[in-house]
Every structure is written in C-alpha cells, then in structure tokens.
Amino acid sequence: MKMPSIPFFLSVALLASSSATAYTWPSPQYDALEKLLYEGRRLDGQSMSDLASGCKARPGGGNVAAQWLRFAFHDFATRDAAAGTGGVDASLFYELDRSDNPGSGLAAAANEYLLFASKYVSRADVVAIGAALGVTSCGGLNIPIRGGRIDATAGGPWGVPGIDQDIATHTARFATAGLNPTEMILLVACGHTLGGVHSTDFPNVVSLARGQAVLQQFDTTGTKFDLKVASEYLAGTTRNPLVVAANVTLRSDARIFNSDGGATLRSLVASSPAQALASCNNVLAKMLEGVPKETVFTETVKILPAKVIDPRLTVENGHLIFHTDLRLTQAIGTNAPSNRIVTLSWCDGRGSTANCTRTMNTARAAATSQPPSSPVGLQEGFYFNQYSFRVPISSTQSVGKFWFTVKDGSTTKTFTNGGAFYKLKQDNVIYAPRLAQSLNIGSHHHGHGLSSRSRQQVVVGIRSELSPSKVFVNSIEVANSVTELPVKSTTQLTLSQSIKPAGGYKFYSGTIHANTDGLTFDVGAIIGGITYTEDYLTPQLSTLISYTTPSVVSAFIPSV
C-alpha cells in the first residue's frame, strides 16, 4: 500500500529497518502472525479483530481500540532504550495492580489478549497486533508489524507517566523510553484521538453525573482516528479532560501539547489528513518496536497473496487423505472469475513413481470458502477466497512435493513456493483427529471467564512398518490468569487396542486434560532415535469436505 508523505518533523528511518527477506513456506511463526493480523483470528478460528472492528464500544462504556492502544503505551512507557530493557514485552500483565496503571480497560484488554497468545505469537506480539487492529478499525492507517517480541515473566520497573507530573518529568521519561520531545507530543495526540477518561477510573478528573459513571471523550469524535484532539485544542474548543480539568495539576495533555508552544500540533493540523495519519502511524510503529535488546524481529508481516494452509496427511473413514487449502487474495470490489479452476498437483513421495518419475497427480478443489478479513486486511484492499483439497492417497506412494495452478479463463498462474515447491516435512507420524473423541468433564473458572476443561483424546498414526520407542503430545494451553504463564504438558500415547490399522498406519492414543479454548499441541514420535513431529495443531475436527478423486497425468514440472 502506498503511504503518504511524512511531515518533516518525524523521521521514517524506523520503517526502512524492516528485513527485506522474502517469505518462503514453511514459516509457521510468520503464518500465525499473518493470520492474526490479516484475518484477525487465531489458529482455531476464534476472532480477535471482531472484538474491536467498527471501532466497537465496550459494554459498560469505553472504546476497545482506545483501551488496546493505551495498553500498548503503558507496556512501552517504562522502557529504558539506552539499557535495552523493557518496552513492549507484556510485562504489563504483571503490573495491573499498580497505581500507575489505573483503569478497568487495561484489565479487560489483558484478559482478551490472553486468549490469542500461542506457541508462535507471544503475548507481546498480541499487544502490538491489538494496537494495530484497534487503530485501523477506527480509521487510522495500518501500522507496520513485525513479530518476535519476547514475553516478560514478571513485572518491570515503575514509571508510567502520571497526569499530575510536570513537563520536565514527562520529557525525561519519554526520552528514557527513546522518544524525543516532538515524538512525545505526537504519541500523546495520536493516542488521545480515541477514547476518553472514565469517572470511575479518574474521579479527580471527571466527576460523576447525578451519581452515574461518565466517560468524557478526549475530542468530539472519540471513536474516530482523525486527530480532532489536536485541532480542537488549537481552536480553543477542546473538552479534553486532561486539558480542561478543574485541577490544573491534572492537565497533563495541556502541558505536553504546549511544551513547544503548540508548534508540533500546528504542523500536524496544517498537513493533509493523510499526512497527519501517516505521522501517527510512524510514531505508533516506533512505540510498538520499542522492545528489549534481545528481541529478534521477523520481517514486516505482509499479506500473503497466495497462502498454503495446513498441508497434512490424515486418516478419515479408513482412508489415507492428503488435505491442504490455498488461500488467495481478491481485490475488494471484484469477484473471482466464475470459471476459475484451482488445481493441486503433486509428485508421489515414495515408490517407483516418486519425484514425478513417469507420472504426477492432479486434483481440483473440492470446496471454496471465504475466511474473514480483519480491518487491517480490508484496508490493504483485499478479502480472501480459500480453496480446499481432500485427496485419497496410497500409503505406498504418499506425497512428495506439490504446487498449485489457478486458471482464470485464458490466464494461468502457478504457485511453486518461489521455485522451491511445497513439501511435507515427513509422513511417518500423522495426526488423526477424526478418530479422536472429546468428552467434557466440567467447567472451571478461567482468568477470562468460565471455560470448559475437557478430557481430550488424541490419536496419532505411525506408519505400520515402523516401531516407535515413544509417541507423545506436547500441549500448550492459554494461561489461567494474566499473571500466570501458559500451561505446558507432555502426554505419552500408547498403541490403541480399539482403533484398527487403516491407510497404512497403526494408531496410538492418549488423553490430555486441558482447557480447549486456545489449546494447541504438537504430536510426535521417536523412531530409530529420530524425532518426527506434526506441529501446531488444534483439537477441532476439520470441516467435512467431499474427497476429490485425483487424476494421474504424464510427468511435468512447471518452469520456475
């Protein structure tokens, strides 16, 4: 997406620092980050972006996006840039009881974020993605996001700027965090174009009205990311409670906005709306990338025009099945051609015809769906079409490399993973969810509400000719509360006496006790001293889709 020019007072060097490395599958961390950012949902489909889309208000008052953005700032604010410590590291989860982190909105955000951290997406990355989703949902620009943030396991130092502090203290605190005085003004203005002050959280700033709680917004369009907070301040019409509070000591926004005589805000308001939003975009990106020095960022997470999803072998109804999906972007305002043909092609992985010796296989998509597109994805100008394949496979042939072709009338595109092709990592160990059962054994109170704790049966297939020394499940549950870590456990599986061999595999089963809301796990086996795994799974069964009968054609590998 082409970005508007940036006003002179804010450097764009930060954005140029992102890695230019091209995406190559497999990249499970990138795939998980891309899904959460552009589809707005986690692996099992539960949506994070739905919580904030449309600049949604929170029941009982408040704006979700504003609270998510405030959460990111409070996490960042105690950073020591010179020392390389603190910043957006999720330490705020352990600091919510401190006096410098008042407000029920921070606790609400923490409980929401808890649900979306996973093996490949840290809590700190969720904090950054949440801020980006919130800003975009209210009309701001997409903030560039990189993953790889490291989660703190305890609270960090005190020091979030307080509304009663003088300008020298504020300036020094922001400088320690890595922001100069101009960036301080911009960050406060951009952060306070959304939301407001709750009387229940700050009764010394906003009074109750007839005994009822009140939310006084920072500007007249508190649910729109439009910088009215700046123009109304300059016009003298502002009702920003941190500018007009009866107690002058509590007018922190007034002190910050006027710290350079209003020059930064005047420049911001004088620029075009697109330039003003871009200025916010950049200072917010700098905040979200203020992280501990040990952090190793991914490349900037960009929408994948063609994304291969969940390629796996499994057993269903006694047959070995290869299933995978191809997700394609589609420009908003357009439809995929009605005559589109999406084809999966693959080589056998075993036997005399492996590596497309004499033959290769093809199958057309068995079903089409439209995954959701988050506000970030929609602002990029795209929605998604997803094409699903379920193909019977012989275990003596298995699956080697595979690729896709998309034929739209006279135009054909081939997707070969940049010439490297897509390849199953291994086929010695497979996950067989349709042979498993989930039995609910009651509920317990979870940190984010009442959640179901289940006895979850897991079934793993091992090629019949192999003899594993160990078959196991490594599971990861979301944490039980914001001050706890995710729950990790390992369960050993045993050869099933009730599930008959099928599809060239014998089956091992076991039971894990877990909160299934947000549960992911890896299954694996040690065979001949080598560990084979299937990675990042959920217990949910795949959607029932008709099998596609493959065709076998003369060998051909697309040019790359």
Tab-separated table of C-alpha atoms in Angstrom, residues 122-541:
chain	number	residue	atom	x	y	z
A	122	SER	CA	3.921	-14.060	22.039
A	123	ARG	CA	1.740	-12.027	24.370
A	124	ALA	CA	3.862	-9.018	23.486
A	125	ASP	CA	3.194	-9.597	19.786
A	126	VAL	CA	-0.525	-9.804	20.577
A	127	VAL	CA	-0.241	-6.420	22.336
A	128	ALA	CA	1.327	-4.914	19.200
A	129	ILE	CA	-1.165	-6.547	16.836
A	130	GLY	CA	-4.045	-5.469	19.059
A	131	ALA	CA	-2.914	-1.844	18.903
A	132	ALA	CA	-2.637	-2.080	15.111
A	133	LEU	CA	-6.059	-3.710	14.720
A	134	GLY	CA	-7.603	-1.101	17.008
A	135	VAL	CA	-6.123	1.902	15.193
A	136	THR	CA	-7.196	0.600	11.801
A	137	SER	CA	-10.690	-0.327	12.998
A	138	CYS	CA	-11.223	3.337	13.937
A	139	GLY	CA	-9.970	4.809	10.671
A	140	GLY	CA	-6.213	5.050	11.185
A	141	LEU	CA	-3.605	3.680	8.817
A	142	ASN	CA	-2.192	0.180	9.036
A	143	ILE	CA	0.830	0.148	11.327
A	144	PRO	CA	3.727	-1.997	10.049
A	145	ILE	CA	4.036	-5.011	12.355
A	146	ARG	CA	6.945	-7.364	12.904
A	147	GLY	CA	6.791	-10.378	15.201
A	148	GLY	CA	9.302	-11.917	17.554
A	149	ARG	CA	8.763	-9.915	20.741
A	150	ILE	CA	9.867	-11.625	23.932
A	151	ASP	CA	7.464	-12.002	26.842
A	152	ALA	CA	8.471	-10.845	30.291
A	153	THR	CA	7.679	-13.294	33.087
A	154	ALA	CA	7.403	-10.668	35.838
A	155	GLY	CA	6.642	-7.002	36.250
A	156	GLY	CA	9.180	-4.429	35.177
A	157	PRO	CA	10.110	-1.113	36.793
A	158	TRP	CA	7.569	1.505	37.794
A	159	GLY	CA	7.453	4.734	35.840
A	160	VAL	CA	4.415	5.147	33.557
A	161	PRO	CA	3.996	8.932	33.172
A	162	GLY	CA	1.330	10.281	35.504
A	163	ILE	CA	-1.198	13.004	34.738
A	164	ASP	CA	-0.021	15.045	37.737
A	165	GLN	CA	3.651	15.184	36.715
A	166	ASP	CA	5.345	18.319	35.386
A	167	ILE	CA	6.585	18.652	31.811
A	168	ALA	CA	10.236	18.153	32.751
A	169	THR	CA	9.391	14.776	34.277
A	170	HIS	CA	7.326	13.772	31.258
A	171	THR	CA	10.009	14.811	28.798
A	172	ALA	CA	12.665	12.898	30.718
A	173	ARG	CA	10.507	9.767	30.956
A	174	PHE	CA	9.765	9.760	27.213
A	175	ALA	CA	13.439	10.374	26.457
A	176	THR	CA	14.412	7.358	28.532
A	177	ALA	CA	11.908	5.326	26.525
A	178	GLY	CA	13.532	6.517	23.291
A	179	LEU	CA	11.242	9.340	22.133
A	180	ASN	CA	12.249	12.950	21.628
A	181	PRO	CA	10.003	15.889	22.671
A	182	THR	CA	8.295	16.091	19.269
A	183	GLU	CA	7.579	12.372	19.291
A	184	MET	CA	6.231	12.683	22.841
A	185	ILE	CA	3.691	15.265	21.688
A	186	LEU	CA	2.725	13.195	18.659
A	187	LEU	CA	2.330	9.973	20.623
A	188	VAL	CA	0.049	11.613	23.183
A	189	ALA	CA	-2.023	13.363	20.497
A	190	CYS	CA	-2.311	10.241	18.349
A	191	GLY	CA	-3.154	8.088	21.352
A	192	HIS	CA	-5.773	10.527	22.609
A	193	THR	CA	-7.653	10.899	19.340
A	194	LEU	CA	-9.537	7.821	20.606
A	195	GLY	CA	-11.327	7.237	23.888
A	196	GLY	CA	-11.509	9.417	26.943
A	197	VAL	CA	-11.386	9.465	30.730
A	198	HIS	CA	-13.711	7.402	32.943
A	199	SER	CA	-15.045	8.952	36.119
A	200	THR	CA	-14.768	5.542	37.791
A	201	ASP	CA	-11.048	5.366	36.986
A	202	PHE	CA	-10.144	9.034	37.466
A	203	PRO	CA	-12.783	10.617	39.741
A	204	ASN	CA	-10.438	13.516	40.439
A	205	VAL	CA	-10.524	14.399	36.718
A	206	VAL	CA	-14.089	13.555	35.673
A	207	SER	CA	-16.956	13.773	38.157
A	208	LEU	CA	-19.967	11.517	38.349
A	209	ALA	CA	-23.155	12.886	36.762
A	210	ARG	CA	-26.139	12.516	39.065
A	211	GLY	CA	-24.363	9.649	40.714
A	212	GLN	CA	-23.774	7.864	37.409
A	213	ALA	CA	-20.419	6.991	35.859
A	214	VAL	CA	-19.305	9.207	32.999
A	215	LEU	CA	-16.879	8.809	30.095
A	216	GLN	CA	-15.619	12.191	28.917
A	217	GLN	CA	-14.005	11.830	25.488
A	218	PHE	CA	-10.743	13.469	24.500
A	219	ASP	CA	-12.357	15.027	21.421
A	220	THR	CA	-15.775	15.279	19.779
A	221	THR	CA	-15.116	12.225	17.608
A	222	GLY	CA	-13.670	9.925	20.240
A	223	THR	CA	-14.448	6.809	18.218
A	224	LYS	CA	-12.687	8.016	15.080
A	225	PHE	CA	-8.943	8.200	14.492
A	226	ASP	CA	-8.952	11.705	12.999
A	227	LEU	CA	-6.715	13.981	15.158
A	228	LYS	CA	-9.624	16.193	16.241
A	229	VAL	CA	-7.928	16.170	19.612
A	230	ALA	CA	-5.231	18.413	18.102
A	231	SER	CA	-7.414	20.760	16.028
A	232	GLU	CA	-9.862	21.320	18.881
A	233	TYR	CA	-7.007	22.064	21.265
A	234	LEU	CA	-5.587	24.676	18.897
A	235	ALA	CA	-9.034	26.179	18.273
A	236	GLY	CA	-9.680	26.538	21.995
A	237	THR	CA	-12.835	24.403	21.784
A	238	THR	CA	-11.453	21.258	23.362
A	239	ARG	CA	-13.267	19.340	26.077
A	240	ASN	CA	-10.298	17.032	26.601
A	241	PRO	CA	-10.438	16.374	30.365
A	242	LEU	CA	-6.642	16.328	30.554
A	243	VAL	CA	-6.641	19.882	29.173
A	244	VAL	CA	-9.623	21.407	30.974
A	245	ALA	CA	-9.585	19.564	34.330
A	246	ALA	CA	-10.608	21.829	37.202
A	247	ASN	CA	-7.392	20.922	38.988
A	248	VAL	CA	-4.625	22.488	36.909
A	249	THR	CA	-2.148	19.910	38.223
A	250	LEU	CA	-4.035	17.185	36.326
A	251	ARG	CA	-3.839	18.912	32.920
A	252	SER	CA	-1.076	16.692	31.537
A	253	ASP	CA	-2.157	16.923	27.889
A	254	ALA	CA	-2.164	20.706	28.068
A	255	ARG	CA	1.402	20.740	29.376
A	256	ILE	CA	2.597	18.270	26.757
A	257	PHE	CA	0.801	19.915	23.814
A	258	ASN	CA	2.138	23.346	24.776
A	259	SER	CA	5.677	22.178	25.586
A	260	ASP	CA	6.905	23.541	22.232
A	261	GLY	CA	4.399	26.384	22.087
A	262	GLY	CA	1.989	24.234	20.030
A	263	ALA	CA	4.340	24.033	17.027
A	264	THR	CA	4.067	20.268	16.585
A	265	LEU	CA	0.279	20.282	16.739
A	266	ARG	CA	0.060	23.216	14.328
A	267	SER	CA	2.265	21.374	11.852
A	268	LEU	CA	0.172	18.257	12.304
A	269	VAL	CA	-3.126	20.064	11.721
A	270	ALA	CA	-1.738	22.074	8.776
A	271	SER	CA	-0.700	18.890	6.956
A	272	SER	CA	-3.180	16.917	4.881
A	273	PRO	CA	-5.340	14.325	6.683
A	274	ALA	CA	-3.289	11.581	5.028
A	275	GLN	CA	-0.020	13.147	6.181
A	276	ALA	CA	-1.362	13.576	9.719
A	277	LEU	CA	-2.394	9.935	9.862
A	278	ALA	CA	0.996	8.910	8.495
A	279	SER	CA	2.748	10.879	11.238
A	280	CYS	CA	0.716	8.985	13.828
A	281	ASN	CA	1.383	5.739	12.026
A	282	ASN	CA	5.113	6.201	12.307
A	283	VAL	CA	5.310	7.292	15.923
A	284	LEU	CA	2.993	4.419	16.908
A	285	ALA	CA	5.193	1.999	14.950
A	286	LYS	CA	8.218	3.314	16.820
A	287	MET	CA	6.440	2.734	20.104
A	288	LEU	CA	5.472	-0.839	19.172
A	289	GLU	CA	9.052	-1.602	18.164
A	290	GLY	CA	10.448	-0.284	21.437
A	291	VAL	CA	11.426	-3.674	22.820
A	292	PRO	CA	14.185	-5.376	24.843
A	293	LYS	CA	17.528	-5.569	23.055
A	294	GLU	CA	17.389	-9.381	22.942
A	295	THR	CA	14.417	-9.265	20.569
A	296	VAL	CA	14.951	-10.740	17.115
A	297	PHE	CA	12.249	-9.434	14.826
A	298	THR	CA	10.707	-11.241	11.905
A	299	GLU	CA	10.419	-9.384	8.650
A	300	THR	CA	7.467	-6.999	8.420
A	301	VAL	CA	4.331	-9.131	8.267
A	302	LYS	CA	2.687	-8.523	4.910
A	303	ILE	CA	-0.427	-10.086	3.486
A	304	LEU	CA	0.358	-13.242	1.503
A	305	PRO	CA	-1.235	-13.149	-1.975
A	306	ALA	CA	-1.231	-16.958	-2.075
A	307	LYS	CA	-1.015	-18.838	1.221
A	308	VAL	CA	-0.808	-22.596	1.613
A	309	ILE	CA	-2.675	-23.696	4.712
A	310	ASP	CA	-2.339	-26.834	6.809
A	311	PRO	CA	-0.971	-29.412	4.338
A	312	ARG	CA	-1.197	-32.759	6.144
A	313	LEU	CA	-1.808	-36.446	5.768
A	314	THR	CA	-4.503	-37.941	7.969
A	315	VAL	CA	-6.849	-40.935	8.087
A	316	GLU	CA	-10.576	-40.497	7.609
A	317	ASN	CA	-13.148	-43.266	7.135
A	318	GLY	CA	-10.384	-45.815	6.795
A	319	HIS	CA	-8.571	-43.950	4.017
A	320	LEU	CA	-5.299	-42.043	3.982
A	321	ILE	CA	-6.169	-38.490	2.953
A	322	PHE	CA	-3.968	-35.592	1.888
A	323	HIS	CA	-5.604	-32.305	2.725
A	324	THR	CA	-4.496	-28.745	2.187
A	325	ASP	CA	-6.007	-25.347	1.403
A	326	LEU	CA	-4.875	-22.497	-0.825
A	327	ARG	CA	-5.953	-19.015	0.276
A	328	LEU	CA	-5.908	-16.307	-2.396
A	329	THR	CA	-6.389	-12.561	-2.039
A	330	GLN	CA	-9.101	-10.844	-4.036
A	331	ALA	CA	-9.317	-7.084	-4.547
A	332	ILE	CA	-12.273	-5.513	-2.770
A	333	GLY	CA	-14.944	-4.593	-5.278
A	334	THR	CA	-14.100	-7.501	-7.547
A	335	ASN	CA	-15.122	-11.152	-7.669
A	336	ALA	CA	-13.098	-14.193	-8.544
A	337	PRO	CA	-13.914	-15.293	-12.121
A	338	SER	CA	-16.849	-17.688	-12.196
A	339	ASN	CA	-14.851	-20.031	-14.421
A	340	ARG	CA	-11.810	-20.160	-12.133
A	341	ILE	CA	-10.189	-23.581	-11.863
A	342	VAL	CA	-7.806	-24.199	-8.967
A	343	THR	CA	-5.716	-27.338	-9.252
A	344	LEU	CA	-3.415	-29.120	-6.834
A	345	SER	CA	-0.548	-31.045	-8.432
A	346	TRP	CA	1.821	-33.345	-6.595
A	347	CYS	CA	4.500	-35.963	-7.006
A	348	ASP	CA	4.443	-39.257	-5.181
A	349	GLY	CA	6.793	-39.256	-2.226
A	350	ARG	CA	7.540	-42.976	-2.213
A	351	GLY	CA	7.842	-45.896	-4.595
A	352	SER	CA	8.929	-46.165	-8.218
A	353	THR	CA	6.993	-43.067	-9.280
A	354	ALA	CA	8.421	-40.743	-6.604
A	355	ASN	CA	9.552	-37.270	-7.649
A	356	CYS	CA	7.256	-37.317	-10.690
A	357	THR	CA	9.063	-40.231	-12.330
A	358	ARG	CA	6.750	-41.045	-15.277
A	359	THR	CA	3.642	-39.706	-13.543
A	360	MET	CA	2.302	-36.898	-11.434
A	361	ASN	CA	-1.090	-36.359	-9.834
A	362	THR	CA	-3.654	-33.555	-10.036
A	363	ALA	CA	-6.938	-32.756	-8.328
A	364	ARG	CA	-9.329	-29.835	-8.428
A	365	ALA	CA	-10.513	-28.003	-5.336
A	366	ALA	CA	-13.369	-29.764	-3.589
A	367	ALA	CA	-14.792	-26.689	-1.871
A	368	THR	CA	-14.468	-22.906	-1.677
A	369	SER	CA	-14.883	-20.636	1.334
A	370	GLN	CA	-14.236	-17.031	2.311
A	371	PRO	CA	-12.221	-16.593	5.513
A	372	PRO	CA	-12.770	-13.298	7.322
A	373	SER	CA	-10.593	-10.313	6.578
A	374	SER	CA	-9.603	-8.123	9.532
A	375	PRO	CA	-9.774	-4.306	9.392
A	376	VAL	CA	-6.060	-4.404	8.557
A	377	GLY	CA	-6.665	-6.781	5.666
A	378	LEU	CA	-9.582	-4.730	4.395
A	379	GLN	CA	-7.535	-1.530	4.473
A	380	GLU	CA	-4.927	-3.294	2.363
A	381	GLY	CA	-7.753	-3.639	-0.167
A	382	PHE	CA	-8.281	-7.383	-0.076
A	383	TYR	CA	-10.597	-10.130	1.017
A	384	PHE	CA	-9.923	-13.863	0.749
A	385	ASN	CA	-11.078	-16.872	-1.221
A	386	GLN	CA	-9.922	-20.242	0.077
A	387	TYR	CA	-9.832	-23.447	-1.957
A	388	SER	CA	-9.816	-26.783	-0.152
A	389	PHE	CA	-8.457	-30.132	-1.293
A	390	ARG	CA	-9.100	-33.582	0.218
A	391	VAL	CA	-7.477	-36.324	-1.840
A	392	PRO	CA	-7.208	-40.098	-1.197
A	393	ILE	CA	-3.578	-41.216	-1.151
A	394	SER	CA	-1.888	-44.608	-1.197
A	395	SER	CA	0.499	-45.032	1.738
A	396	THR	CA	2.946	-46.795	-0.587
A	397	GLN	CA	3.088	-43.635	-2.702
A	398	SER	CA	2.451	-40.887	-0.131
A	399	VAL	CA	3.029	-37.238	-1.122
A	400	GLY	CA	6.255	-35.546	-2.152
A	401	LYS	CA	6.445	-32.010	-3.479
A	402	PHE	CA	3.267	-30.239	-4.525
A	403	TRP	CA	2.162	-26.958	-6.120
A	404	PHE	CA	-0.937	-25.160	-7.363
A	405	THR	CA	-2.232	-23.668	-10.584
A	406	VAL	CA	-5.020	-21.112	-10.830
A	407	LYS	CA	-6.656	-20.797	-14.225
A	408	ASP	CA	-8.845	-17.735	-14.770
A	409	GLY	CA	-10.050	-18.065	-18.341
A	410	SER	CA	-7.011	-17.629	-20.584
A	411	THR	CA	-4.743	-16.606	-17.672
A	412	THR	CA	-2.900	-19.232	-15.633
A	413	LYS	CA	-0.781	-18.628	-12.529
A	414	THR	CA	1.388	-21.292	-10.970
A	415	PHE	CA	2.379	-21.176	-7.292
A	416	THR	CA	5.540	-23.167	-6.567
A	417	ASN	CA	6.823	-21.563	-3.340
A	418	GLY	CA	9.293	-19.441	-5.241
A	419	GLY	CA	10.555	-22.461	-7.136
A	420	ALA	CA	11.272	-24.490	-4.001
A	421	PHE	CA	7.865	-26.221	-4.197
A	422	TYR	CA	5.817	-27.181	-1.163
A	423	LYS	CA	6.874	-30.379	0.589
A	424	LEU	CA	5.552	-32.384	3.503
A	425	LYS	CA	8.161	-32.416	6.246
A	426	GLN	CA	7.587	-36.103	6.932
A	427	ASP	CA	4.894	-38.789	6.723
A	428	ASN	CA	5.993	-41.193	9.450
A	429	VAL	CA	3.765	-39.504	12.045
A	430	ILE	CA	0.312	-38.118	11.303
A	431	TYR	CA	-2.476	-36.599	13.368
A	432	ALA	CA	-5.867	-38.316	13.039
A	433	PRO	CA	-8.491	-36.034	14.647
A	434	ARG	CA	-11.461	-37.920	13.217
A	435	LEU	CA	-10.508	-40.961	15.272
A	436	ALA	CA	-10.486	-38.952	18.494
A	437	GLN	CA	-13.277	-38.046	20.867
A	438	SER	CA	-13.685	-35.061	23.166
A	439	LEU	CA	-15.529	-35.630	26.438
A	440	ASN	CA	-16.427	-32.613	28.548
A	441	ILE	CA	-15.681	-33.242	32.247
A	442	GLY	CA	-16.949	-29.980	33.691
A	443	SER	CA	-16.027	-26.343	33.920
A	444	HIS	CA	-13.690	-24.216	35.917
A	445	HIS	CA	-13.222	-20.512	36.299
A	446	HIS	CA	-10.638	-19.209	33.885
A	447	GLY	CA	-8.999	-15.802	34.097
A	448	HIS	CA	-11.096	-14.502	31.195
A	449	GLY	CA	-14.400	-16.129	32.136
A	450	LEU	CA	-15.978	-19.549	32.514
A	451	SER	CA	-14.229	-22.031	30.247
A	452	SER	CA	-14.644	-25.706	29.556
A	453	ARG	CA	-11.984	-28.127	30.734
A	454	SER	CA	-12.109	-31.299	28.709
A	455	ARG	CA	-10.690	-34.755	28.585
A	456	GLN	CA	-9.342	-34.616	25.054
A	457	GLN	CA	-8.440	-37.836	23.308
A	458	VAL	CA	-5.590	-37.507	20.819
A	459	VAL	CA	-4.918	-40.111	18.145
A	460	VAL	CA	-1.649	-40.299	16.244
A	461	GLY	CA	-0.881	-42.562	13.302
A	462	ILE	CA	2.514	-44.224	12.808
A	463	ARG	CA	3.395	-45.935	9.547
A	464	SER	CA	2.628	-49.605	10.034
A	465	GLU	CA	6.154	-50.833	9.246
A	466	LEU	CA	7.747	-48.608	11.922
A	467	SER	CA	8.284	-49.269	15.624
A	468	PRO	CA	8.432	-46.071	17.693
A	469	SER	CA	10.120	-46.020	21.087
A	470	LYS	CA	7.868	-43.141	22.184
A	471	VAL	CA	4.728	-41.427	20.868
A	472	PHE	CA	3.739	-38.207	22.583
A	473	VAL	CA	1.737	-34.975	22.660
A	474	ASN	CA	3.211	-31.647	23.787
A	475	SER	CA	0.271	-29.382	24.627
A	476	ILE	CA	0.101	-25.649	25.325
A	477	GLU	CA	-2.944	-24.086	26.967
A	478	VAL	CA	-3.528	-20.385	27.334
A	479	ALA	CA	-2.713	-19.202	30.862
A	480	ASN	CA	-5.310	-19.434	33.609
A	481	SER	CA	-4.836	-15.764	34.522
A	482	VAL	CA	-2.915	-12.731	33.337
A	483	THR	CA	-0.206	-13.279	35.945
A	484	GLU	CA	0.373	-16.923	35.036
A	485	LEU	CA	2.296	-18.483	32.200
A	486	PRO	CA	0.765	-20.745	29.541
A	487	VAL	CA	0.257	-24.287	30.800
A	488	LYS	CA	2.577	-26.767	29.073
A	489	SER	CA	2.438	-30.536	29.442
A	490	THR	CA	3.598	-33.729	27.752
A	491	THR	CA	1.440	-36.845	27.466
A	492	GLN	CA	2.730	-40.203	26.290
A	493	LEU	CA	0.460	-42.193	23.966
A	494	THR	CA	0.083	-45.965	23.786
A	495	LEU	CA	-0.806	-48.323	20.976
A	496	SER	CA	-4.603	-48.354	20.663
A	497	GLN	CA	-6.339	-51.684	21.079
A	498	SER	CA	-9.667	-50.336	19.796
A	499	ILE	CA	-8.672	-48.435	16.649
A	500	LYS	CA	-7.829	-50.776	13.818
A	501	PRO	CA	-4.909	-50.032	11.463
A	502	ALA	CA	-6.001	-48.188	8.336
A	503	GLY	CA	-4.491	-46.380	5.390
A	504	GLY	CA	-1.092	-47.911	6.047
A	505	TYR	CA	-0.925	-46.638	9.649
A	506	LYS	CA	-1.359	-48.030	13.135
A	507	PHE	CA	-2.693	-45.754	15.851
A	508	TYR	CA	-1.587	-44.580	19.258
A	509	SER	CA	-3.920	-42.731	21.582
A	510	GLY	CA	-3.972	-40.961	24.900
A	511	THR	CA	-5.883	-38.384	26.887
A	512	ILE	CA	-4.901	-34.868	27.771
A	513	HIS	CA	-6.778	-32.771	30.322
A	514	ALA	CA	-6.860	-29.213	29.082
A	515	ASN	CA	-8.841	-26.065	28.648
A	516	THR	CA	-9.675	-26.464	24.961
A	517	ASP	CA	-10.238	-22.717	24.482
A	518	GLY	CA	-6.985	-21.779	22.770
A	519	LEU	CA	-5.327	-25.174	23.139
A	520	THR	CA	-2.634	-26.064	20.607
A	521	PHE	CA	-0.323	-29.047	20.602
A	522	ASP	CA	2.364	-30.904	18.712
A	523	VAL	CA	2.272	-34.664	18.200
A	524	GLY	CA	5.398	-36.690	17.644
A	525	ALA	CA	7.251	-39.953	17.872
A	526	ILE	CA	10.809	-41.132	18.339
A	527	ILE	CA	11.648	-43.728	15.705
A	528	GLY	CA	15.123	-45.167	15.396
A	529	GLY	CA	16.461	-42.393	17.575
A	530	ILE	CA	14.986	-39.662	15.332
A	531	THR	CA	12.100	-37.444	16.445
A	532	TYR	CA	9.329	-36.793	13.922
A	533	THR	CA	6.608	-34.244	14.675
A	534	GLU	CA	3.435	-32.684	13.363
A	535	ASP	CA	3.407	-29.113	14.605
A	536	TYR	CA	0.892	-26.540	15.874
A	537	LEU	CA	-2.423	-28.420	15.865
A	538	THR	CA	-5.815	-27.807	17.427
A	539	PRO	CA	-8.254	-30.440	18.678
A	540	GLN	CA	-11.041	-29.186	16.443
A	541	LEU	CA	-12.090	-31.539	13.699
